[in-house]
XYZ file of C-alpha atoms in Angstrom:
581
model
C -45.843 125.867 -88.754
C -49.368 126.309 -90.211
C -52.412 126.316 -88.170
C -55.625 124.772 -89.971
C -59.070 125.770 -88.370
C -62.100 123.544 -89.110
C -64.849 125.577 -90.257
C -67.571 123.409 -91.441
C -70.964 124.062 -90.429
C -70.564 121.772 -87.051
C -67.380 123.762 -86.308
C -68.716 127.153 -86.588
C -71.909 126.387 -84.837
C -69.241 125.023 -81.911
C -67.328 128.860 -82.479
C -64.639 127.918 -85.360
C -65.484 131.455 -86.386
C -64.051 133.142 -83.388
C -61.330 130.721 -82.944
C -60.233 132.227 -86.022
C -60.730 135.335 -85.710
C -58.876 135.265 -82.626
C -55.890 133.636 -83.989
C -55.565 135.781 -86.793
C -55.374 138.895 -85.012
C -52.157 137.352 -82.913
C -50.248 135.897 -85.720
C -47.313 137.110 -86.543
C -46.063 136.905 -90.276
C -43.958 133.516 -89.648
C -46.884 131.662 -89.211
C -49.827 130.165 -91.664
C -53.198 130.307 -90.911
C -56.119 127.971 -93.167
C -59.688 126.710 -93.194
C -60.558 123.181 -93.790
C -63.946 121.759 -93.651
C -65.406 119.015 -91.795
C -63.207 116.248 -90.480
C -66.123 114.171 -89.251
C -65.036 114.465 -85.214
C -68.024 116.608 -84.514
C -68.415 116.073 -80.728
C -65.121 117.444 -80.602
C -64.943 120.693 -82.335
C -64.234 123.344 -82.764
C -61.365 121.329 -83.833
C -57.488 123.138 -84.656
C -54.673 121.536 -86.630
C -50.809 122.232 -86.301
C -48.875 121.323 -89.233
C -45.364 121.303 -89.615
C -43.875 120.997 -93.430
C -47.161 119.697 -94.565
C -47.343 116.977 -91.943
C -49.681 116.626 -88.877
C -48.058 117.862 -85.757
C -51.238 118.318 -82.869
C -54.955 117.919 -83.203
C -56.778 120.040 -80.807
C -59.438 119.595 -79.569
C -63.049 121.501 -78.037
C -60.696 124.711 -78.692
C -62.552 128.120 -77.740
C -61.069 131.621 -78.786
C -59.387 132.008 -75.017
C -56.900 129.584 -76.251
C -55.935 131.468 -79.269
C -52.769 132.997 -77.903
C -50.857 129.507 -76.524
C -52.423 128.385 -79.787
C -50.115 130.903 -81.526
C -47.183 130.405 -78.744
C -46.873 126.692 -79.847
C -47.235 127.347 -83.677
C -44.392 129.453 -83.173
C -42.145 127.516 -81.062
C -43.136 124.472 -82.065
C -43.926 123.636 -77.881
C -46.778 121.512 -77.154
C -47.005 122.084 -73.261
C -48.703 125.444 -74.080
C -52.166 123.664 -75.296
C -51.347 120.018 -73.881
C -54.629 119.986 -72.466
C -56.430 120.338 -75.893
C -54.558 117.713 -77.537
C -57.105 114.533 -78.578
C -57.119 111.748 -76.756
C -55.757 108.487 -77.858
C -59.218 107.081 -77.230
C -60.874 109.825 -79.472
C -58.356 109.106 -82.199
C -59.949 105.594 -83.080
C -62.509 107.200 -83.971
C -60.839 108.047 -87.607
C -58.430 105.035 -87.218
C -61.084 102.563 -87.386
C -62.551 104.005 -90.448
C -62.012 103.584 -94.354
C -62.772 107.321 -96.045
C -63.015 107.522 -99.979
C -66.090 109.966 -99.885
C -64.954 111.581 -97.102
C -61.288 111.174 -97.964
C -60.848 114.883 -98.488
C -62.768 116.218 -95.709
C -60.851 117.458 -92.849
C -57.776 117.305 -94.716
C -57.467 120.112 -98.103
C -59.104 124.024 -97.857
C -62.101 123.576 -99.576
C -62.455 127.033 -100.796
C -58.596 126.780 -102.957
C -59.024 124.515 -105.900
C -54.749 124.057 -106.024
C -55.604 122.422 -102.502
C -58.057 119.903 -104.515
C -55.394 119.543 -107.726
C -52.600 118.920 -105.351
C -54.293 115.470 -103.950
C -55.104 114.160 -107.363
C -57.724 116.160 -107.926
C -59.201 116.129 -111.674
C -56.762 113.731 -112.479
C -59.882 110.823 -113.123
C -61.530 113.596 -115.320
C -58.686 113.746 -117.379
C -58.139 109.951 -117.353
C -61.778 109.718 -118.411
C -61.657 112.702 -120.783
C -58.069 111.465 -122.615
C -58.056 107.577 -122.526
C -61.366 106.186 -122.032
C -64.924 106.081 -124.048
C -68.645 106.990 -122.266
C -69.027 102.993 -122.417
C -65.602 101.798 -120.815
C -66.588 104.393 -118.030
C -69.982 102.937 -117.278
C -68.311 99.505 -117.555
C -65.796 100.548 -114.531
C -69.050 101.757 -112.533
C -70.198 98.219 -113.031
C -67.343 96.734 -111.927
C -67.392 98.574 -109.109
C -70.378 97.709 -107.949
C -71.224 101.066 -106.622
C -74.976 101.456 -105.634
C -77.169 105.184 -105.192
C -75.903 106.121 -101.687
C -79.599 108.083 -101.634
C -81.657 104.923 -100.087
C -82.685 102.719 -102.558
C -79.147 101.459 -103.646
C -79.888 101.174 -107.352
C -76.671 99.920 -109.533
C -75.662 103.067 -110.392
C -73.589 101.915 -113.956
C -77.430 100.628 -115.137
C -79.163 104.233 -114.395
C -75.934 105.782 -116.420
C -76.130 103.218 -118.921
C -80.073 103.964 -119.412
C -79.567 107.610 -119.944
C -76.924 107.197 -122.294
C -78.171 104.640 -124.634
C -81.956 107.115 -124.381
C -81.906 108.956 -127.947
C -81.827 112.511 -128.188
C -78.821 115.164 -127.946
C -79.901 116.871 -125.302
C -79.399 115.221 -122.037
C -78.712 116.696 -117.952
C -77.016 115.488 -115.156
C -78.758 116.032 -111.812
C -77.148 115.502 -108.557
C -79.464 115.077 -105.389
C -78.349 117.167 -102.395
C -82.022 117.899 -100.699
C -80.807 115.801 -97.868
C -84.066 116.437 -95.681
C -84.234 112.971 -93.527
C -83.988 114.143 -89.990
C -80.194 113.554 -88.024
C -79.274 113.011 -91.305
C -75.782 115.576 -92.866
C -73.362 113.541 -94.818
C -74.034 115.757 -98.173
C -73.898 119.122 -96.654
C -69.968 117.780 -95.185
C -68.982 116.835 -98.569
C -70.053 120.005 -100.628
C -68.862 122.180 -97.450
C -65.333 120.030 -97.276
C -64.867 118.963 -100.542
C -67.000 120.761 -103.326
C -64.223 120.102 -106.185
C -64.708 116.339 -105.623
C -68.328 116.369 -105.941
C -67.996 118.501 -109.773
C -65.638 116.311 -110.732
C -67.515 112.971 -110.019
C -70.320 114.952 -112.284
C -68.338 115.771 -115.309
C -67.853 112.115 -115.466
C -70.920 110.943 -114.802
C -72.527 113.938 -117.169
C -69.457 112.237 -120.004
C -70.712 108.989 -119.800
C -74.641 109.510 -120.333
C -73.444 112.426 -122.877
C -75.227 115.387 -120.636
C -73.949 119.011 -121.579
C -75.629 120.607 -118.886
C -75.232 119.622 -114.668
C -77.824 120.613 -111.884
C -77.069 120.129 -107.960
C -80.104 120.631 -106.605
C -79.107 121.702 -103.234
C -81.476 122.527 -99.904
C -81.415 126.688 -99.095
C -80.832 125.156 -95.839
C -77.385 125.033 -96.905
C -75.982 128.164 -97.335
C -71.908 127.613 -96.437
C -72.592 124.597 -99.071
C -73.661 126.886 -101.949
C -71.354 129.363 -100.933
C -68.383 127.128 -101.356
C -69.729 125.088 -104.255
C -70.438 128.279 -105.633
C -66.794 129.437 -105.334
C -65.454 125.759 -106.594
C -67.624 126.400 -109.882
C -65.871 129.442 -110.790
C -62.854 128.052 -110.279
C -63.199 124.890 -111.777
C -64.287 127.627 -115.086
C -61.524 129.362 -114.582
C -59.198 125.809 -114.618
C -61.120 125.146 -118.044
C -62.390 122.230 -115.863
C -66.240 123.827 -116.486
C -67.636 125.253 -120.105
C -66.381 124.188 -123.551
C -64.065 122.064 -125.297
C -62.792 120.610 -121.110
C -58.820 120.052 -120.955
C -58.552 120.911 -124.598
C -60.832 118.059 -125.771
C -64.514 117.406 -127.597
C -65.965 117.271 -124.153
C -68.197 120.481 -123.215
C -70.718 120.534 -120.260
C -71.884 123.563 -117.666
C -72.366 123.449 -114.148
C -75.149 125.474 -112.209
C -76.819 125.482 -108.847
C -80.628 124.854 -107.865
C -81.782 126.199 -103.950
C -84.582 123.879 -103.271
C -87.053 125.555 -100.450
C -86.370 122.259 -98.417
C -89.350 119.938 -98.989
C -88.611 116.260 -98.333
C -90.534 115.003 -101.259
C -88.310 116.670 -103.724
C -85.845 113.750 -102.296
C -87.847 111.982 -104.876
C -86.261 112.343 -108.341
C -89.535 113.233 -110.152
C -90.149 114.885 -107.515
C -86.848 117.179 -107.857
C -87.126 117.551 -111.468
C -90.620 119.454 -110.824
C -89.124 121.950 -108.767
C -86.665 122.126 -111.180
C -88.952 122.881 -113.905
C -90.574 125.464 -111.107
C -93.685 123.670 -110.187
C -94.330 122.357 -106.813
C -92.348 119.829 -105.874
C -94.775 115.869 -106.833
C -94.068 112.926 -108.086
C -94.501 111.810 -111.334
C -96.157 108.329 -112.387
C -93.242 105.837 -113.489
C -92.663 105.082 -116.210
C -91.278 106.716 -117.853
C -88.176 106.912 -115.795
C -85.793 110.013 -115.986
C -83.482 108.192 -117.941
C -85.729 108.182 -120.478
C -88.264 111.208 -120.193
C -87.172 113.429 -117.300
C -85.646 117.130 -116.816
C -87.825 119.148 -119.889
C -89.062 115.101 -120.729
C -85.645 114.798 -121.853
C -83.150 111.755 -120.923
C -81.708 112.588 -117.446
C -79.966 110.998 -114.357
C -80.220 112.029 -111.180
C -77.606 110.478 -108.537
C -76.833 111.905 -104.841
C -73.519 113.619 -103.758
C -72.131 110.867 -102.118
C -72.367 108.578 -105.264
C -70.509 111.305 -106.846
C -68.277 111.753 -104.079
C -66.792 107.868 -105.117
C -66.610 108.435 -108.786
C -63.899 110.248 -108.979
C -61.378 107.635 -106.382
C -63.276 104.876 -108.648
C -61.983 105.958 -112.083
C -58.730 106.385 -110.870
C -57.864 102.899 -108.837
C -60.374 101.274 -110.619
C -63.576 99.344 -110.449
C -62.092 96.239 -108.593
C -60.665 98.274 -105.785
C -63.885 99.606 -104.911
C -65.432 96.445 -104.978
C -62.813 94.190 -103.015
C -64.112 96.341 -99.846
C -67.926 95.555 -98.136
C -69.706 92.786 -99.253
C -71.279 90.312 -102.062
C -74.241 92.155 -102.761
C -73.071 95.520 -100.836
C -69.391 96.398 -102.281
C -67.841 99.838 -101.076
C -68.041 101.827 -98.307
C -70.768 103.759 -96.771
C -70.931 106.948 -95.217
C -73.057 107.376 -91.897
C -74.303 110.179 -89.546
C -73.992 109.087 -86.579
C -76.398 111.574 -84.095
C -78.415 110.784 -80.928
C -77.175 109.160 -77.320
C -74.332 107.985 -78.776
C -71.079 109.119 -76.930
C -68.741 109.924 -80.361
C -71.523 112.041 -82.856
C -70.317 112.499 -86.381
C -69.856 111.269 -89.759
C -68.215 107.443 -89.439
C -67.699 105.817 -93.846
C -67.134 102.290 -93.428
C -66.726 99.490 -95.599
C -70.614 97.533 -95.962
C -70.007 94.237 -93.747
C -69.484 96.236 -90.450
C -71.919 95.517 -88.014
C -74.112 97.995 -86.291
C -72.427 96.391 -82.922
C -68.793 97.777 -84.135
C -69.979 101.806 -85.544
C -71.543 102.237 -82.449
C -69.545 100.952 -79.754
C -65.806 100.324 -81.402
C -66.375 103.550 -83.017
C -69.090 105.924 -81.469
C -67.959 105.001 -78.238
C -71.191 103.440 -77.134
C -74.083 104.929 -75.298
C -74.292 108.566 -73.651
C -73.653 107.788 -69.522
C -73.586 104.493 -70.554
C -77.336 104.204 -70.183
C -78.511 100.652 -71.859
C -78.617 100.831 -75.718
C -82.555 100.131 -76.990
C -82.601 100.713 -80.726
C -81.214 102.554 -83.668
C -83.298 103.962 -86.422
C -81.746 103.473 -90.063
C -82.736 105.628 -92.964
C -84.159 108.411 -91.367
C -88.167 108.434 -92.048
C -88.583 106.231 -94.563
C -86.227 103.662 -91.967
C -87.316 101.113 -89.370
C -85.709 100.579 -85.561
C -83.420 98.143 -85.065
C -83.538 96.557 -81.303
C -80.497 95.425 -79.379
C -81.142 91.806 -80.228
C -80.107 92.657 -83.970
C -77.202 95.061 -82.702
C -74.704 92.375 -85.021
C -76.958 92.630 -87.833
C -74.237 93.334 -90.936
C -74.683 96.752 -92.734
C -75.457 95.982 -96.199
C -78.634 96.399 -98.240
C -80.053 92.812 -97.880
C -79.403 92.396 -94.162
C -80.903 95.814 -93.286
C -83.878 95.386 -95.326
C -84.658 92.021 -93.405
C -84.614 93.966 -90.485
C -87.405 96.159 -91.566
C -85.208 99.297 -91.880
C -83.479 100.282 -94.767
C -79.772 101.362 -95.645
C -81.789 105.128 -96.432
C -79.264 108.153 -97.228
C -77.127 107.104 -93.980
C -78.645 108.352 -91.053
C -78.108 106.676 -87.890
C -80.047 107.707 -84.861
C -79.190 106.179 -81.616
C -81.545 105.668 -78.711
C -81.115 104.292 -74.895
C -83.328 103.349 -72.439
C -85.225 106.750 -72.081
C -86.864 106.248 -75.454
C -90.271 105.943 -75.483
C -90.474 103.754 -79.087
C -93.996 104.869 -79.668
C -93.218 108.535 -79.292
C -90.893 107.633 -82.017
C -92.729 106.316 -83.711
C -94.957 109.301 -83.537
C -92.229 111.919 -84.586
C -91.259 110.653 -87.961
C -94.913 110.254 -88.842
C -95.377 113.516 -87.526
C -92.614 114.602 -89.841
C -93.719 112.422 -93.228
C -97.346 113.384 -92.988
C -96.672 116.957 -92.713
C -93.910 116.809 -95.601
C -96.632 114.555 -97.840
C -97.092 116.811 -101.462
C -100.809 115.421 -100.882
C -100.901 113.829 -104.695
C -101.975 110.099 -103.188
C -104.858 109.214 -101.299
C -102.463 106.788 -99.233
C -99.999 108.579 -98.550
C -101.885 112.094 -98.015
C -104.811 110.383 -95.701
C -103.122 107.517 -94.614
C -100.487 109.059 -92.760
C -103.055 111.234 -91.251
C -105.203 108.756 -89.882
C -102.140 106.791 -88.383
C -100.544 109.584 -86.574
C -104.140 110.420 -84.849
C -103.717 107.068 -83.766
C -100.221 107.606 -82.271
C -101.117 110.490 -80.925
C -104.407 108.964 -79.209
C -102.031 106.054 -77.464
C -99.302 108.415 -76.235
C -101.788 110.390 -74.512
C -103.340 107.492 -73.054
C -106.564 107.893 -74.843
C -105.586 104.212 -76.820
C -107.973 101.298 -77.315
C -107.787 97.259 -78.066
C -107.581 96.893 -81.577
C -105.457 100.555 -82.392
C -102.349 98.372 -83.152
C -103.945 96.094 -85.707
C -105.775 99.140 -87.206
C -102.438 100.732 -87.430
C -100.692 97.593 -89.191
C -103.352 97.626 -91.750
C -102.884 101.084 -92.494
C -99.280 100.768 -92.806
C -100.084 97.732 -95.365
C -102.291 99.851 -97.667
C -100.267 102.665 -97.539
C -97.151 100.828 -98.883
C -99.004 99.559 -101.742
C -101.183 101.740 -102.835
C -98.655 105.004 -102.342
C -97.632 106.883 -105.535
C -93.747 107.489 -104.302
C -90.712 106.456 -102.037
C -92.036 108.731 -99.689
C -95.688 106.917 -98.754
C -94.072 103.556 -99.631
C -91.620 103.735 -96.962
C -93.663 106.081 -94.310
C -95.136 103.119 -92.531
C -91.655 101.589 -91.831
C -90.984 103.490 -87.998
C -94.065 102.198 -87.161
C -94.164 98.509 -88.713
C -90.751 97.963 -86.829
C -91.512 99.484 -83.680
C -94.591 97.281 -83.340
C -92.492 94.158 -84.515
C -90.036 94.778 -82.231
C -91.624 96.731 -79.210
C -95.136 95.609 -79.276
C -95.231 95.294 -75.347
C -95.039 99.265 -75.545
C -97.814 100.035 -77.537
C -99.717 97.358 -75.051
C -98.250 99.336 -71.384
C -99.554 102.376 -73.432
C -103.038 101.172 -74.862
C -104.135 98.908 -71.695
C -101.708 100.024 -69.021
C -102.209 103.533 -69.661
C -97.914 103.508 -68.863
C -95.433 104.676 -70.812
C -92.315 102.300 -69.735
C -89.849 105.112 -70.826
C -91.228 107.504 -68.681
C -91.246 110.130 -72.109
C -94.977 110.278 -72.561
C -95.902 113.490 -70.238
C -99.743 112.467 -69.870
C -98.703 109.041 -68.879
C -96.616 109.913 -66.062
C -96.453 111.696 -63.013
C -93.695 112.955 -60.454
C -93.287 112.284 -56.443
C -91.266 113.031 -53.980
C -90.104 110.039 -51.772
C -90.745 111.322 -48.149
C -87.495 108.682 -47.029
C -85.037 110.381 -49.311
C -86.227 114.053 -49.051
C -84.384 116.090 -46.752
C -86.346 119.254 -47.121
C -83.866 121.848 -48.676
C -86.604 123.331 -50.359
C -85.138 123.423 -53.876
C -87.158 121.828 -55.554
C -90.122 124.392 -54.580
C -87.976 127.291 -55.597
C -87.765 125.774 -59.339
C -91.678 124.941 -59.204
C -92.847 127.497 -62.160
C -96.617 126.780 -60.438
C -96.068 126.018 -56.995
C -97.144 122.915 -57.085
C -94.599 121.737 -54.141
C -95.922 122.122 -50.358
C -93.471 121.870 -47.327
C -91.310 123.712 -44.960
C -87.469 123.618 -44.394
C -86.017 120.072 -43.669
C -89.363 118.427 -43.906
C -90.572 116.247 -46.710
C -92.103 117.661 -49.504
C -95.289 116.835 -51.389
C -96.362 117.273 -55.387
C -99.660 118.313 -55.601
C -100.642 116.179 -59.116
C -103.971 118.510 -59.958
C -101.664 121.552 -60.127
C -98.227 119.897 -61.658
C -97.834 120.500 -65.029
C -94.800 117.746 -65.603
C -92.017 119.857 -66.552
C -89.563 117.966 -64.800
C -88.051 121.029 -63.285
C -87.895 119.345 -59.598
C -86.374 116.111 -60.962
C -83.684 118.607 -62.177
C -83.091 120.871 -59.003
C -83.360 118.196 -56.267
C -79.572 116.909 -55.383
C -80.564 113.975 -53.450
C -82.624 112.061 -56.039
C -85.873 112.358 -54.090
C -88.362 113.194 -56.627
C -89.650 110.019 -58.881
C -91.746 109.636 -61.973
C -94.311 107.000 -62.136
């Protein structure tokens, strides 16, 4: 029997760590004991897998180091009743069934720090296909067929980008791959190095052999550090494999492999952007054109893709082009791979084939909404996304259909909100975020997103007036034209679709002086109801300014001038007495 802990970053935030610690200091030498990295279940770690001759025999589940030693007992004698109450749930076991994983096909499943692991599960075997059998062209020919799109945001053909860089003259060409995955909620990259770093060099060395690129970059967030460590660790060993370096399994083929830390600025998602902080000046965009492909890393031909394009190359070049683009849809083929974070019941990574509806990720396989509260919008793409209301809950998940919307497909992030959202608070935090993470190059973008968040910020304090939401639409107009990069371009989008969708908000806010979601603290105020309080004094205990007057099994009264609205009696009082209005 082996016992597989799951120590990506979700698992040993959740204490994977100790878990393992704690099983390794009971096991006796009969019994296996492995890492693997992220299997996408992340409201349920830590997470522990029994395996018996290589097969699956118990997933267990929300497993703390106090369970180590039945943990051990049933490794050993092969007895579930020991840790039957850790076993998942049928329920929570749709959650993979229901998906189709080529990105994330690995992750969960193979030790991502032991290359063999990799090798054994046809890993490098598309290299080798590519390296022994195929030219640069027929490669980019089998991206085309595939259909594959950037999995970054824009979803630009990715076969045309490689085909750009390769036909660009000159010998000396790079391969870039974009893992500065800064929108926020948003962590399929980080899963992928972390769980499957071989898959991710190996989808490079093909894409660096079909554009003709001797040298490869990831330019990874210092955010990250498990995912350097281990993509660190799969470099060597792919050297070591003659996988990395010169003359690649024995052929004419040579290309290196290195690592870039990025200091974590959200512009350098923009591949000019990147390939200034490469160089080692701050991190702005560069006018187009010229594109990378032609004039990019040192002004030489470059192409810059993000890991989860990589992440299909390899599975692509191996069943080939047509099997990739049999799954999703006409102009969306593949899968997709999503975060899926907020008040959503099942949090985690979800890759599904494009022609899923939002409807079906988030209540076939998230589980639906946190205490089943009503469902009032998702936000797609992070930032540089839109909200999508409930009425558009069946819109299809492609490119097209998304972009009608007003949001965008984006990197993957999908944030989840119920009906204690306040949309213009929303609204307010990603501008918050995209003004402060402008590089300041544009006039647009740099003062734009200024002005409009002083707006926000005016309306969810109450302090709105008539005319704010037209100001703010014709801010968001200019902005998106007149911006130098993705990052002003798309900035206005959380606003444009909250006011398309939730303009009665912004009104409660601006003439009401309400916030309908109760989130807004200087639109709101707490009572107690004098019918429902039975005096246990609780709430006046919790009071961190004694704000709360009354004696013992008498009603209580909030005194408003003193109440600073921490919510702190809402909390303590057991017989829902106190109210915000």
């Amino acid at each position: 029997m082996k016992i597989i802990v799951g120590c990506g970053s979700c698992g040993i935030a959740a204490g994977a760590q100790k878990v393992y610690d704690a099983i390794e200091s009971l096991l006796s030498n009969n019994t296996e004991l492995g890492i693997t990295g992220c299997i996408g279940m992340c409201y349920l770690e830590p997470i522990v897998d029994l395996y018996d001759n290589e097969k699956l025999f118990a997933r267990l589940v929300r497993v703390s180091s106090k369970d180590a030693e039945n943990i051990v007992k049933t490794a050993e004698s092969g007895d579930l009743s020991f840790v039957k109450e850790l076993v998942i749930k049928e329920d929570d076991e749709s959650f993979l069934s229901q998906q189709t994983r080529i990105a994330l096909r690995h992750c969960g499943v193979i030790d991502p720090t032991q290359i063999d692991a990799y090798m054994a599960d046809d890993g490098y075997k598309a290299i080798e296909k590519v390296l022994k059998t195929m030219t640069p062209e027929e490669v980019i020919e089998a991206i085309k067929t595939s259909g594959l799109a950037g999995r970054g945001g824009a979803g630009f053909p990715t076969w045309f980008k490689w085909n750009a860089a390769r036909q660009s003259e000159g010998e000396e060409k790079y391969l870039i791959c974009n893992a500065d995955e800064g929108d926020p909620g948003a962590f399929m990259d980080r899963a992928v190095i972390e769980s499957d770093p071989h898959n991710l060099i190996e989808g490079m060395l093909i894409g660096a052999y079909a554009i003709g690129a001797k040298e490869a970059v990831v330019y990874v967030r210092a955010e990250y550090p498990l995912a350097i460590k281990r993509l660190e660790n799969a470099i060597a060993q792919a050297k070591e494999k003659g996988l990395l370096g010169k003359n690649i399994l024995g052929t004419d083929f040579s290309c290196e492999m290195r690592i870039k830390a990025g200091a974590g600025a959200f512009v350098c998602g923009e591949e000019t952007a990147l390939i200034e902080s490469l160089e080692g000046s701050r991190g702005m965009p560069r006018l187009k054109p010229p594109f990378p492909a032609q004039c990019g890393y040192w002004q030489k031909p470059s192409n810059i893709n993000n890991v989860e394009t990589f992440a299909n190359v390899p599975w692509i070049l191996l069943n080939g082009g047509e099997a990739f683009s049999a799954m999703g849809t006409e102009n969306s083929k593949g899968t997709k791979v999503f975060a899926l974070t907020g008040k959503i019941k099942k949090g985690g990574l979800v890759e599904i084939p494009m022609g899923m509806t939002l409807r079906e990720v988030i209540y076939n396989i998230g589980g639906g909404i946190k205490d089943d509260k009503e469902f009032k919008a998702v936000q797609m793409g992070g930032p540089s996304g839109g909200c999508i209301p409930k009425e558009l809950l069946d819109t299809v998940i492609d490119y097209k259909a998304l972009g009608a919307t007003g949001a965008i497909m984006g990197s993957g992030g999908m944030v989840v909100m119920d009906e204690s959202t306040c949309m213009v608070a929303m609204a307010k935090f990603f501008l918050d975020f995209t003004a402060k993470e402008s590089c300041g190059k544009c006039v647009p973008c740099r003062i734009g997103t200024k002005r409009m968040l002083e707006i926000l910020t005016r309306i969810t304090k109450g302090e709105g007036k008539e005319g704010d939401v037209e100001l703010l639409t014709e801010l968001c107009e200019a902005i998106k034209d007149g911006a130098l990069c993705g990052l002003g371009q798309t900035a206005p989008n959380p606003v444009l679709t909250t006011i398309r969708y939730f303009r009665n908000e912004y009104d409660a806010h601006i003439i009401d002086k309400n916030c309908p979601a109760h989130e807004c603290v200087d639109l709101i105020s707490y009572e107690i109801d004098k019918e429902a309080c039975r005096g246990c004094t609780l709430c006046a205990k919790k009071c961190p300014v004694s704000a709360i007057e009354g004696t013992l099994k008498n009603p209580h009264k909030i005194d408003k001038d003193i109440c600073i609205k921490c919510g702190q009696c809402k909390t303590a009082c057991k017989f829902s007495a106190v109210k915000i209005i």
